[in-house]
XYZ file of N, CA and C in Angstrom:
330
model
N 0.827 -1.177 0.000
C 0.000 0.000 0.000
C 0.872 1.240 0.000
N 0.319 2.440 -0.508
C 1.022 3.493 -0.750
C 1.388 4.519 0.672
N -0.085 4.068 1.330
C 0.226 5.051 2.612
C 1.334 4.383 3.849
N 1.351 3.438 3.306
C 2.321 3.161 4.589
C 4.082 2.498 3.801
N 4.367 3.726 4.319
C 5.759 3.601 3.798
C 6.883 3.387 4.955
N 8.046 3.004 4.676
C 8.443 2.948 5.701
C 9.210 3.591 6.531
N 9.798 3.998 7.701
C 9.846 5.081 8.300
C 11.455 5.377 8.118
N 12.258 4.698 7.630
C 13.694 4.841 7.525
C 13.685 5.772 6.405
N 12.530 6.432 5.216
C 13.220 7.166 4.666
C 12.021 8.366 4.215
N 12.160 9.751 4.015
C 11.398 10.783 4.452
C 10.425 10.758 3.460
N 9.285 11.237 3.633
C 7.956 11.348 2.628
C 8.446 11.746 1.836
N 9.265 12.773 1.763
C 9.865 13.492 0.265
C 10.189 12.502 -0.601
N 10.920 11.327 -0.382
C 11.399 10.586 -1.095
C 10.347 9.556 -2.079
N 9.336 8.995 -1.240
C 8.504 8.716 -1.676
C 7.258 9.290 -2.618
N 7.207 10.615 -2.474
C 6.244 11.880 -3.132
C 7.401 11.919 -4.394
N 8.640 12.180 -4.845
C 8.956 12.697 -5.440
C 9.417 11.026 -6.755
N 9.265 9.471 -5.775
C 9.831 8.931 -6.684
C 8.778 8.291 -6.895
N 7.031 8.464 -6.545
C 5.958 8.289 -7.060
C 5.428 9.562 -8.438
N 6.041 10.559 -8.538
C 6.090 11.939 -9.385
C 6.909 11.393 -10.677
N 7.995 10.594 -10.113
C 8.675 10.484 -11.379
C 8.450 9.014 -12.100
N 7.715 8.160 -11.658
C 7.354 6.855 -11.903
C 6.406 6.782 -13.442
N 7.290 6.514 -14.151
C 6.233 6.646 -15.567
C 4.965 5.729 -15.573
N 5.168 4.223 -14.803
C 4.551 3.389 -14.732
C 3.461 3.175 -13.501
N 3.517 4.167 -13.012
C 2.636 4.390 -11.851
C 1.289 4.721 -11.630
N 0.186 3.705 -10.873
C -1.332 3.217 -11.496
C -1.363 4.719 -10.178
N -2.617 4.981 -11.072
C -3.353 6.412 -10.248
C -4.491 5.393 -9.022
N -5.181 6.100 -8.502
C -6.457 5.381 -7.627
C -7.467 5.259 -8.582
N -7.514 5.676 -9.369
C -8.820 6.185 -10.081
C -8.798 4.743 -11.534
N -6.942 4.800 -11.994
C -6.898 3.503 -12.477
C -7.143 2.018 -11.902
N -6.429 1.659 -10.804
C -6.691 0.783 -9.837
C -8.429 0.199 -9.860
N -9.031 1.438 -9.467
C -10.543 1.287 -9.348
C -11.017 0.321 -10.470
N -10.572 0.874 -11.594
C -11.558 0.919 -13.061
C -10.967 -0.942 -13.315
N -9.773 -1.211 -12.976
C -9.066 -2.667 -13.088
C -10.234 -2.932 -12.040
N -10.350 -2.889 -10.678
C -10.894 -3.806 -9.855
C -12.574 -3.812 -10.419
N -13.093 -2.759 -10.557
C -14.578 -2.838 -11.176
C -14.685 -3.844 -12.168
N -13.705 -3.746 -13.046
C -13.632 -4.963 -14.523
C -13.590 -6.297 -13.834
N -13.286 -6.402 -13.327
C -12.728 -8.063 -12.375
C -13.738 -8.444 -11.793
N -14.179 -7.431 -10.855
C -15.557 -7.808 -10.140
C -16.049 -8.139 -11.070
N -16.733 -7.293 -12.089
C -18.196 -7.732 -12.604
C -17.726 -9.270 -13.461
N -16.540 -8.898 -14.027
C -16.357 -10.460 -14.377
C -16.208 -12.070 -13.789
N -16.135 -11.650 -12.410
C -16.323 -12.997 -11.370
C -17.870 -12.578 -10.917
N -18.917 -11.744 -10.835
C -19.678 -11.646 -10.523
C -20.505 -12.664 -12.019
N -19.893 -12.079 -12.991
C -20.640 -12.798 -13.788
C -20.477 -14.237 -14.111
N -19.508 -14.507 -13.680
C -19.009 -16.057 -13.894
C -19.894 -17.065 -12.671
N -19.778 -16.601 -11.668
C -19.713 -17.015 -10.049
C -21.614 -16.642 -9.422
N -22.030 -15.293 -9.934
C -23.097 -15.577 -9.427
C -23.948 -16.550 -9.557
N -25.210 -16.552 -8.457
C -26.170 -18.073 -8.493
C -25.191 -19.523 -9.375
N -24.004 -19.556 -8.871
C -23.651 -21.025 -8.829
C -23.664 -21.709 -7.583
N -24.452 -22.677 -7.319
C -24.216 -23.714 -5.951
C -22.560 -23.420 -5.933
N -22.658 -23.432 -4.499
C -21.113 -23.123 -3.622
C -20.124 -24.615 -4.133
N -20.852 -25.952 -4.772
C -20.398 -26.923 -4.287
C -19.742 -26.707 -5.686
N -20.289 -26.181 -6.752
C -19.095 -26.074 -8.587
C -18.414 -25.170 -8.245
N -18.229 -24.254 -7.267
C -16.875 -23.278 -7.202
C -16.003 -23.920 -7.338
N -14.340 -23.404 -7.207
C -13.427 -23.762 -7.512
C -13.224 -24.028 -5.974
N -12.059 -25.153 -5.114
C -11.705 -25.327 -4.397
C -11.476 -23.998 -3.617
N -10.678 -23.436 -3.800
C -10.229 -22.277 -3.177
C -11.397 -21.077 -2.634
N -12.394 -21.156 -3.764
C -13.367 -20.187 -3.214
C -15.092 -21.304 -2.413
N -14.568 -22.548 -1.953
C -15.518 -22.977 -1.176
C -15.350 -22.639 0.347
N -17.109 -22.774 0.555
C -16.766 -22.461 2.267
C -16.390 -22.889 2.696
N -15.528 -22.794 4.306
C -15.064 -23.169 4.865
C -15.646 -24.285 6.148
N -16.081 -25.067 6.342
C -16.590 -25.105 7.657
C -16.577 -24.999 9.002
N -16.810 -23.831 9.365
C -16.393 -23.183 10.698
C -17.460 -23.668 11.629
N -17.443 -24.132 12.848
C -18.686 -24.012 13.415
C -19.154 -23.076 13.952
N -20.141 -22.787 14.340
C -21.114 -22.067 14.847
C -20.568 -21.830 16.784
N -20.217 -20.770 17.122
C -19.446 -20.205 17.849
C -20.618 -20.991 19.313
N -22.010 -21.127 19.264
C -22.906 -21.170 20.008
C -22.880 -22.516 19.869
N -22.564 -23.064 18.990
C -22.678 -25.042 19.315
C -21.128 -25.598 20.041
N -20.434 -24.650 20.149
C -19.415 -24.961 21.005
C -19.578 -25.316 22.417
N -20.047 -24.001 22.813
C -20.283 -23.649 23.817
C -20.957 -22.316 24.258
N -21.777 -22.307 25.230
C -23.225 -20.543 25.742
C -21.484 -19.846 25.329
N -22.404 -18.885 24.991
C -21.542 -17.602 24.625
C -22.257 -16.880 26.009
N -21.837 -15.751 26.714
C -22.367 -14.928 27.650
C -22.154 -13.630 27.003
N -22.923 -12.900 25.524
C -23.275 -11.456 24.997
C -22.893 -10.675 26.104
N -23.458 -10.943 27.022
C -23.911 -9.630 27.881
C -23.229 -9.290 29.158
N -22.015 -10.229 29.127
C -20.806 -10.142 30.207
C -20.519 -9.206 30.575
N -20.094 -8.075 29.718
C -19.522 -6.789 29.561
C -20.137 -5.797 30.476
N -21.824 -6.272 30.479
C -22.282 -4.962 31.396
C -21.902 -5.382 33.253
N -21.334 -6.122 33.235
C -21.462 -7.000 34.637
C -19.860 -6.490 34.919
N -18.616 -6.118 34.094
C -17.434 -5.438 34.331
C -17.132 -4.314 35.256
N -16.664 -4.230 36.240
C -16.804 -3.069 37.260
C -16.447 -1.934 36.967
N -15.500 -1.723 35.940
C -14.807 -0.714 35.512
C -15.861 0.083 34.465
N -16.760 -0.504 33.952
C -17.849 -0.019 33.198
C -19.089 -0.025 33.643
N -18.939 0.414 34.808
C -20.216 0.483 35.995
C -20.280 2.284 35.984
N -21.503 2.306 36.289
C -21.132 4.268 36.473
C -21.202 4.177 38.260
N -20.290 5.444 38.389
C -19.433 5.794 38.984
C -18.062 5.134 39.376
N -17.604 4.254 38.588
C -16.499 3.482 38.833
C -15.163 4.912 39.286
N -14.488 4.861 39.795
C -13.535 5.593 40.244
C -12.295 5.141 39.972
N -12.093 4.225 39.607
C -10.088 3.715 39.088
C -9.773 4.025 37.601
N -9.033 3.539 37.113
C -8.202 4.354 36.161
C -9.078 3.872 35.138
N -8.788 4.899 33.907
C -9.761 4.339 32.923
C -8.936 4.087 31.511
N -9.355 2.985 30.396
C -8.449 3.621 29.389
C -8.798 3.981 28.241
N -8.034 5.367 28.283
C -8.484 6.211 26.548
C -7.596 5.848 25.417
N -8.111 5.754 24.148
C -7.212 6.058 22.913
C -7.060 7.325 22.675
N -5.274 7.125 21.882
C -5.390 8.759 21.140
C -4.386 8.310 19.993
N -4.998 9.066 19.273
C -4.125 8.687 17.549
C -2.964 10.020 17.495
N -1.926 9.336 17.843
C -0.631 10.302 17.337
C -0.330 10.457 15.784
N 0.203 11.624 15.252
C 0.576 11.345 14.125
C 1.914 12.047 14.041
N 2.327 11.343 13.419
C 4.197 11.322 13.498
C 4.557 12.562 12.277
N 6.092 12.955 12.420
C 6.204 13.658 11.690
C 6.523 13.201 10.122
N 6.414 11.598 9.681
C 6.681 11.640 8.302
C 5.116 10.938 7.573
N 3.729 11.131 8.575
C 2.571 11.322 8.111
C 1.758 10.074 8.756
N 2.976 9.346 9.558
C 2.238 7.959 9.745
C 1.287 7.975 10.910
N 0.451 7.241 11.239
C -0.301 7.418 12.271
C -0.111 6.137 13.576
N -0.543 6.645 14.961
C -0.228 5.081 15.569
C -1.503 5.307 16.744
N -2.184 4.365 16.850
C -3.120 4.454 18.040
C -2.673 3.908 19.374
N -2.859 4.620 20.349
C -2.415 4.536 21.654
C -3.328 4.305 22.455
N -3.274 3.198 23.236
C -3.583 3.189 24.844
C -2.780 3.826 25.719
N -4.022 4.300 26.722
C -3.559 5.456 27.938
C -4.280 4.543 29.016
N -3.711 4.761 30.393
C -4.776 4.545 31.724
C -4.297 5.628 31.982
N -5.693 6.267 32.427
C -5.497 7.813 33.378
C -6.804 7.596 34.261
C-alpha cells in the first residue's frame, strides 16, 4: 500500500519517486481494473451452488461459535470498571501522528 511507507526514509522521497514513476497506477486507475474483475467474477460465479466453485473459493466449515459452547453477549455490562461511577483508572485512545505522516493508536490509563 502506498500510505504506509516505511519510516527509515522521508515522505519526500517517496512523493517525489511516485512523481517520477512513468509506470505508476493512479487510484482512479486501480478502481476501473478492480470494477472490470468484479463484474467479471460476478458474472461467472453468481447463483452457482457453492459446491461447482473452484476449491479455493468454497466455504469453509467453521462451526457455529454457540454449538461450542453458551456464549455470555452480555458479560460486559457485569465489568466493574464499566459500571457508572467506577472511580479507578480508565483507558483512553489517542491517535498520534508522526512527523513523516504515519499514524499510531495509543492506549492510555489515566
Amino acid at each position: 500500500r502506498r500510505s504506509q511507507t516505511p519510516r527509515s526514509l522521508p515522505v519526500s522521497f517517496w512523493m517525489q519517486a511516485e512523481e517520477e514513476a512513468p509506470d505508476a497506477v493512479t487510484a482512479e486507475e486501480y478502481a476501473a481494473v478492480r470494477r472490470v474483475v468484479e463484474d467479471k467474477l460476478h458474472q461467472e460465479f453468481s447463483k452457482v451452488p457453492t459446491r461447482e466453485l473452484p476449491s479455493r473459493m468454497q466455504p469453509r466449515g467453521v462451526p457455529d461459535i454457540e454449538s461450542v459452547s453458551k456464549v455470555d453477549w452480555e458479560d460486559w455490562t457485569k465489568w466493574e470498571w464499566l459500571q457508572p461511577g467506577w472511580k479507578g483508572p480508565k483507558m483512553h485512545s489517542r491517535c498520534v501522528i508522526h512527523p513523516d505522516t504515519s499514524a499510531e493508536v495509543q492506549s492510555i490509563w489515566k
